[in-house]
Short mmCIF file of C-alpha atoms in Angstrom, two decimals:
data_model
loop_
_atom_site.label_atom_id
_atom_site.label_comp_id
_atom_site.label_asym_id
_atom_site.label_seq_id
_atom_site.Cartn_x
_atom_site.Cartn_y
_atom_site.Cartn_z
CA MET A 74 3.38 -22.15 9.60
CA ARG A 75 4.87 -21.52 12.78
CA LEU A 76 2.02 -19.38 14.20
CA ASP A 77 2.22 -20.35 17.82
CA ASP A 78 4.06 -17.23 19.17
CA GLU A 79 2.24 -14.81 16.70
CA GLN A 80 0.23 -12.28 18.46
CA GLU A 81 -3.61 -12.44 17.35
CA SER A 82 -4.87 -9.23 15.88
CA SER A 83 -7.62 -7.38 17.64
CA ASN A 84 -9.03 -6.09 14.50
CA PHE A 85 -11.94 -8.37 14.12
CA GLU A 86 -15.74 -8.60 14.63
CA VAL A 87 -18.15 -11.66 14.67
CA GLN A 88 -21.53 -11.41 13.17
CA SER A 89 -24.26 -13.30 14.99
CA GLY A 90 -27.66 -14.35 13.70
CA ARG A 91 -28.55 -13.95 9.86
CA GLY A 92 -28.17 -10.71 8.19
CA GLY A 93 -30.78 -9.25 5.81
CA GLY A 94 -31.03 -10.41 2.13
CA PHE A 95 -29.95 -8.50 -0.89
CA GLY A 96 -31.23 -4.95 -1.36
CA GLY A 97 -33.51 -4.51 -4.44
CA GLY A 98 -33.20 -7.29 -6.83
CA GLY A 99 -31.85 -10.68 -6.19
CA LEU A 100 -28.92 -11.37 -8.36
CA GLY A 101 -28.60 -8.21 -10.14
CA GLY A 102 -28.89 -6.09 -6.97
CA GLY A 103 -27.04 -8.43 -4.51
CA LEU A 104 -24.52 -10.78 -6.19
CA GLY A 105 -24.20 -8.38 -9.09
CA MET A 106 -23.43 -5.58 -6.70
CA LEU A 107 -20.76 -7.74 -4.98
CA LEU A 108 -18.95 -9.32 -7.89
CA PRO A 109 -17.63 -6.14 -9.76
CA LEU A 110 -15.98 -4.80 -6.70
CA ILE A 111 -12.26 -5.69 -8.04
CA GLY A 112 -9.98 -7.36 -5.73
CA SER A 113 -13.09 -8.69 -3.78
CA ARG A 114 -12.65 -12.35 -4.19
CA PHE A 115 -9.96 -14.81 -3.52
CA GLY A 116 -10.99 -16.80 -6.50
CA CYS A 117 -11.96 -20.18 -5.21
CA GLY A 118 -14.93 -21.80 -3.18
CA GLY A 119 -18.30 -21.21 -3.96
CA ILE A 120 -17.81 -17.86 -5.63
CA VAL A 121 -15.90 -19.31 -8.40
CA VAL A 122 -18.75 -21.98 -9.16
CA VAL A 123 -21.09 -18.88 -9.37
CA LEU A 124 -18.73 -17.21 -11.91
CA ILE A 125 -18.58 -20.37 -13.93
CA ILE A 126 -22.40 -20.71 -13.81
CA LEU A 127 -22.72 -17.16 -14.87
CA ALA A 128 -20.25 -17.54 -17.60
CA VAL A 129 -22.20 -20.75 -19.08
CA MET A 130 -25.48 -18.48 -18.93
CA GLY A 131 -23.61 -16.00 -20.95
CA VAL A 132 -23.52 -13.29 -18.23
CA ASN A 133 -20.32 -11.46 -17.50
CA PRO A 134 -20.20 -10.38 -13.87
CA LEU A 135 -18.12 -7.20 -15.06
CA SER A 136 -21.45 -6.21 -16.96
CA MET A 137 -23.14 -5.63 -13.71
CA ILE A 138 -20.92 -2.81 -12.63
CA GLY A 139 -22.74 0.20 -11.53
CA GLY A 140 -26.31 -1.11 -11.45
CA GLY A 141 -28.70 -0.82 -8.68
CA GLY A 142 -27.36 1.85 -6.43
CA ALA A 143 -25.93 1.28 -3.03
CA PRO A 144 -26.48 -2.35 -1.54
CA GLN A 145 -29.14 -2.33 1.21
CA GLN A 146 -29.33 -4.85 3.98
CA GLN A 147 -30.26 -5.15 7.66
CA SER A 148 -27.35 -5.00 9.95
CA ALA A 149 -26.47 -8.26 11.64
CA PRO A 150 -25.32 -8.05 15.51
CA ALA A 151 -21.51 -8.19 15.83
CA SER A 152 -19.36 -9.24 18.73
CA ARG A 153 -15.78 -8.20 19.46
CA ASP A 154 -15.58 -10.71 22.47
CA PRO A 155 -12.54 -13.05 22.06
CA GLY A 156 -14.17 -15.40 24.26
CA GLN A 157 -16.55 -16.35 21.61
CA LEU A 158 -14.04 -17.15 18.99
CA SER A 159 -13.45 -20.60 17.66
CA ASP A 160 -9.94 -22.23 17.55
CA ILE A 161 -9.87 -21.71 13.78
CA GLN A 162 -11.10 -18.10 14.25
CA HIS A 163 -8.25 -17.69 16.98
CA TRP A 164 -5.77 -19.22 14.32
CA SER A 165 -7.19 -16.74 11.52
CA LEU A 166 -6.21 -13.88 13.93
CA LYS A 167 -2.84 -14.81 14.27
CA VAL A 168 -2.44 -14.86 10.55
CA LEU A 169 -4.23 -11.39 10.36
CA GLY A 170 -1.84 -10.20 12.92
CA SER A 171 1.11 -11.30 11.09
CA THR A 172 -0.13 -9.50 8.01
CA GLU A 173 -0.27 -6.31 10.22
CA ARG A 174 3.27 -6.90 11.11
CA VAL A 175 4.46 -7.31 7.74
CA TRP A 176 2.59 -4.53 6.09
CA GLY A 177 3.15 -2.21 8.89
CA GLN A 178 6.67 -2.50 8.18
CA VAL A 179 6.45 -2.35 4.43
CA PHE A 180 4.53 0.82 4.65
CA LYS A 181 6.86 2.32 7.31
CA GLU A 182 9.84 1.66 4.98
CA SER A 183 8.27 4.29 2.43
CA GLY A 184 7.35 6.70 5.05
CA GLN A 185 3.59 5.79 5.34
CA ASN A 186 1.25 4.41 8.05
CA TYR A 187 -0.54 1.23 7.44
CA GLN A 188 -4.18 1.15 8.43
CA PRO A 189 -5.23 -2.54 9.10
CA THR A 190 -8.41 -4.01 7.71
CA ILE A 191 -10.95 -5.68 9.94
CA LEU A 192 -11.74 -9.47 9.72
CA SER A 193 -15.41 -10.10 9.75
CA PHE A 194 -16.55 -13.57 10.72
CA TYR A 195 -19.75 -15.00 9.72
CA SER A 196 -21.55 -18.35 9.53
CA GLN A 197 -23.55 -19.20 6.29
CA SER A 198 -24.59 -15.68 5.79
CA GLY A 199 -24.10 -12.13 7.12
CA THR A 200 -23.84 -8.40 5.92
CA SER A 201 -21.10 -6.41 4.56
CA GLY A 202 -20.60 -2.77 3.14
CA CYS A 203 -20.97 -4.45 -0.41
CA GLY A 204 -24.23 -6.19 0.31
CA ALA A 205 -25.17 -9.43 1.83
CA ALA A 206 -22.39 -11.94 2.66
CA GLN A 207 -23.09 -15.71 1.69
CA SER A 208 -20.82 -18.58 2.50
CA ALA A 209 -21.17 -19.55 -1.34
CA MET A 210 -19.20 -16.54 -2.22
CA GLY A 211 -16.11 -17.41 -0.45
CA PRO A 212 -13.91 -15.11 1.24
CA PHE A 213 -13.95 -11.53 -0.10
CA TYR A 214 -12.77 -8.07 0.55
CA CYS A 215 -15.10 -5.21 0.36
CA PRO A 216 -13.43 -1.88 -0.34
CA ASN A 217 -16.69 0.17 0.67
CA ASP A 218 -16.06 -0.66 4.54
CA GLN A 219 -12.40 -1.90 4.16
CA LYS A 220 -13.30 -5.27 5.67
CA VAL A 221 -12.28 -9.05 4.95
CA TYR A 222 -15.27 -11.34 5.09
CA LEU A 223 -14.70 -15.04 6.04
CA ASP A 224 -16.59 -17.75 6.70
CA THR A 225 -14.06 -20.29 8.13
CA ASP A 226 -16.09 -23.40 6.92
CA PHE A 227 -14.49 -22.42 3.61
CA PHE A 228 -11.23 -23.88 4.76
CA THR A 229 -12.88 -27.33 4.81
CA GLU A 230 -14.10 -26.64 1.24
CA LEU A 231 -10.52 -25.64 0.28
CA GLN A 232 -9.14 -28.91 1.37
CA GLN A 233 -11.88 -31.33 0.24
CA ARG A 234 -13.27 -29.74 -3.00
CA PHE A 235 -10.14 -28.28 -4.28
CA GLY A 236 -7.66 -30.69 -2.89
CA ALA A 237 -5.58 -27.87 -1.21
CA PRO A 238 -4.84 -28.92 2.46
CA GLY A 239 -2.52 -27.40 4.92
CA ASP A 240 -2.29 -24.39 7.23
CA PHE A 241 -0.28 -22.44 4.64
CA ALA A 242 -2.96 -22.76 2.01
CA GLN A 243 -5.39 -21.47 4.53
CA ALA A 244 -3.20 -18.50 5.52
CA TYR A 245 -2.76 -17.74 1.74
CA VAL A 246 -6.59 -17.28 1.43
CA ILE A 247 -6.52 -14.53 4.16
CA ALA A 248 -3.36 -12.93 2.90
CA HIS A 249 -4.62 -12.73 -0.60
CA GLU A 250 -7.61 -10.75 0.71
CA VAL A 251 -5.33 -8.61 2.86
CA GLY A 252 -3.39 -8.11 -0.29
CA HIS A 253 -6.67 -6.53 -1.83
CA HIS A 254 -6.93 -4.29 1.23
CA VAL A 255 -3.31 -2.97 0.43
CA GLN A 256 -4.13 -2.32 -3.09
CA ASP A 257 -7.22 -0.31 -1.79
CA LEU A 258 -4.87 1.82 0.46
CA GLU A 259 -2.55 2.34 -2.51
CA GLY A 260 -5.50 3.48 -4.68
CA THR A 261 -5.31 0.58 -7.18
CA LEU A 262 -8.68 -0.76 -6.74
CA GLY A 263 -10.30 2.56 -7.32
CA GLN A 264 -8.30 3.35 -10.44
CA VAL A 265 -9.10 -0.22 -12.01
CA ASN A 266 -12.79 0.04 -11.22
CA LYS A 267 -12.76 3.30 -13.07
CA GLN A 268 -10.87 2.00 -15.84
CA GLN A 269 -13.05 -1.13 -16.10
CA ARG A 270 -16.29 1.04 -16.71
CA ALA A 271 -14.64 2.57 -19.74
CA VAL A 272 -13.69 -0.57 -21.65
CA SER A 273 -14.95 -3.70 -23.12
CA GLU A 274 -15.74 -6.85 -21.14
CA ALA A 275 -12.64 -8.76 -22.29
CA GLN A 276 -10.54 -5.75 -21.20
CA GLY A 277 -12.16 -5.52 -18.12
CA ASN A 278 -11.61 -9.09 -17.42
CA ALA A 279 -7.80 -8.64 -18.17
CA LEU A 280 -7.53 -5.86 -15.58
CA GLN A 281 -9.35 -7.82 -13.05
CA VAL A 282 -6.63 -10.66 -13.63
CA ARG A 283 -4.02 -8.23 -13.17
CA VAL A 284 -5.63 -7.12 -9.74
CA GLU A 285 -5.89 -10.82 -8.68
CA LEU A 286 -2.37 -11.68 -9.51
CA GLN A 287 -1.12 -8.79 -7.59
CA ALA A 288 -2.87 -9.83 -4.80
CA ASP A 289 -1.31 -13.37 -5.07
CA CYS A 290 2.10 -11.58 -5.25
CA TYR A 291 1.45 -9.46 -2.07
CA ALA A 292 0.42 -12.67 -0.58
CA GLY A 293 3.83 -14.16 -1.34
CA VAL A 294 5.48 -11.01 -0.01
CA TRP A 295 3.72 -11.39 3.17
CA ALA A 296 4.78 -14.96 3.30
CA LYS A 297 8.36 -14.34 2.69
CA ARG A 298 8.72 -11.62 5.25
CA THR A 299 6.94 -13.36 8.07
CA GLY A 300 9.89 -15.68 8.94
CA LEU A 301 7.23 -18.05 9.78
CA MET A 302 7.28 -20.62 6.90
CA GLU A 303 8.15 -24.28 7.40
CA ALA A 304 8.99 -27.23 5.25
CA GLY A 305 6.03 -28.10 2.89
CA ASP A 306 4.41 -24.59 3.12
CA LEU A 307 5.79 -23.49 -0.33
CA GLU A 308 4.14 -26.88 -1.61
CA GLU A 309 0.89 -26.28 -0.06
CA GLY A 310 0.68 -22.68 -1.68
CA MET A 311 1.48 -23.88 -5.05
CA LYS A 312 -1.07 -26.36 -4.94
CA ALA A 313 -3.78 -23.89 -3.77
CA ALA A 314 -2.64 -21.46 -6.43
CA GLN A 315 -2.97 -24.05 -9.07
CA ALA A 316 -6.10 -25.49 -7.98
CA ILE A 317 -7.96 -22.05 -8.22
CA GLY A 318 -6.71 -21.00 -11.71
CA ASP A 319 -9.39 -20.00 -14.19
CA ASP A 320 -8.43 -22.76 -16.61
CA THR A 321 -8.45 -25.51 -14.04
CA LEU A 322 -11.78 -24.46 -12.75
CA GLN A 323 -13.40 -24.08 -16.15
CA LYS A 324 -11.97 -27.62 -17.17
CA ALA A 325 -13.44 -28.91 -13.91
CA ALA A 326 -16.76 -27.57 -14.85
CA GLY A 327 -16.56 -29.41 -18.17
CA ARG A 328 -15.75 -26.29 -20.34
CA ARG A 329 -13.10 -25.30 -22.66
CA PRO A 330 -10.81 -22.73 -21.10
CA VAL A 331 -11.61 -19.12 -22.63
CA PRO A 332 -8.74 -16.82 -21.66
CA GLU A 333 -10.91 -13.72 -22.53
CA SER A 334 -13.36 -14.81 -19.64
CA PHE A 335 -10.63 -15.26 -17.06
CA THR A 336 -11.14 -12.95 -13.98
CA HIS A 337 -8.36 -14.49 -11.71
CA GLY A 338 -5.62 -15.75 -13.92
CA SER A 339 -4.59 -19.26 -15.13
CA SER A 340 -3.03 -21.72 -12.65
CA GLN A 341 0.42 -21.06 -14.20
CA GLU A 342 -0.08 -17.13 -13.72
CA ARG A 343 -1.13 -17.53 -10.15
CA MET A 344 1.52 -19.92 -9.07
CA GLU A 345 4.31 -17.68 -10.93
CA TRP A 346 2.98 -14.49 -9.16
CA LEU A 347 2.68 -15.96 -5.70
CA ARG A 348 6.22 -17.41 -6.07
CA ARG A 349 7.47 -14.06 -7.29
CA GLY A 350 6.27 -12.53 -4.01
CA LEU A 351 7.73 -15.48 -2.08
CA ASP A 352 11.24 -15.19 -3.87
CA SER A 353 11.59 -11.55 -3.57
CA GLY A 354 9.78 -10.33 -0.33
CA ASP A 355 9.58 -7.10 -2.36
CA PRO A 356 5.99 -5.49 -3.26
CA ALA A 357 7.78 -3.69 -6.07
CA GLN A 358 8.12 -6.94 -7.65
CA CYS A 359 4.28 -7.28 -7.69
CA ASP A 360 3.58 -4.78 -10.61
CA THR A 361 1.25 -7.03 -12.69
CA PHE A 362 0.14 -3.80 -14.42
CA GLY A 363 3.55 -2.90 -15.83
CA ARG A 364 5.04 -6.41 -16.56
CA SER A 365 3.67 -9.44 -17.85
CA GLY A 366 3.35 -12.60 -15.61
#
C-alpha cells in the first residue's frame, strides 16, 4: 500500500507495563467476558487457537455471554507520546488515519459525523474496557470503551504461522477491527448481542459469522476508497482472508469442519465478502444480515 504520504492518526495510546489480571474467575471471568463481545476479534492469531481449544473441550464461547459481571482489572499506564512509537506503530497509525479519512467521508455522505476509534498498543499484556488484553487473543475491538487493541507482534504471527505476509494483509487486520467500530456506531453490535442472548448456540454462532463477514466487507470498502492499493495487494488480502476462515483453521487443528460451530465464516465466505467490499466501495453492499454471502 502507498502509505508514505498518509497522515498518521493522533487517536492512539501506548500501554506500558503489565496490566492486571482478569477480575473474578480466570477463564470464565476474563476470556469468557471478552469472547462474547461480538465484533471483537479479527479471527486469527492466538484467539483462534483458543477458540479451537474451547471447541475441542466442548465449550461454546457464546455460552459465556452475560456471566461474571463487569470486568475488573488494574489500569496500565498509557502514553500518547509519538516519540515512543516504533516504526510498525507509526505505520499502523497511518493505516488508522486512512480509515478515519474514508469513514469520515462515508458518514458525511449520509449526513452523519464519524467518531474515530482509539488504537491502543500493548505488548504481551495490557488492559481494556472488556477485561485484560493478552497477545494470545490477537487484535480485538472492545465496544465498552470503543477502542481497538493491538500487539503489533501479531503481524509476525500472521506472516509466519498463517502464511499471510505483506503490508496489505496487516492493514486488513486493522481495517477489520475498525469495521467493528463502524458496526458499533451503527448500533449493529448491540442489536446482535441482544439477539444472541435469546437464541440457541448454533443460531448465535450464525449471527456472529454475519458480524465478522460484514467487518470483512467494510475492510474491503476502506481499501477500495483509500486509493492506496498497489499491485499484489488484492492477492495479499485474499490470502489472509483464506488463511483465517473457520474451516481452514479447524482443518489445521486436525478437526473436521463443523459449520454450526463457525464464528467468523468459512475461507470462501471471508474472501467473498472482502472482495465484495473491494469491488463496490459501497458499505450498502455489505448487508450480511439481509443477503447470503
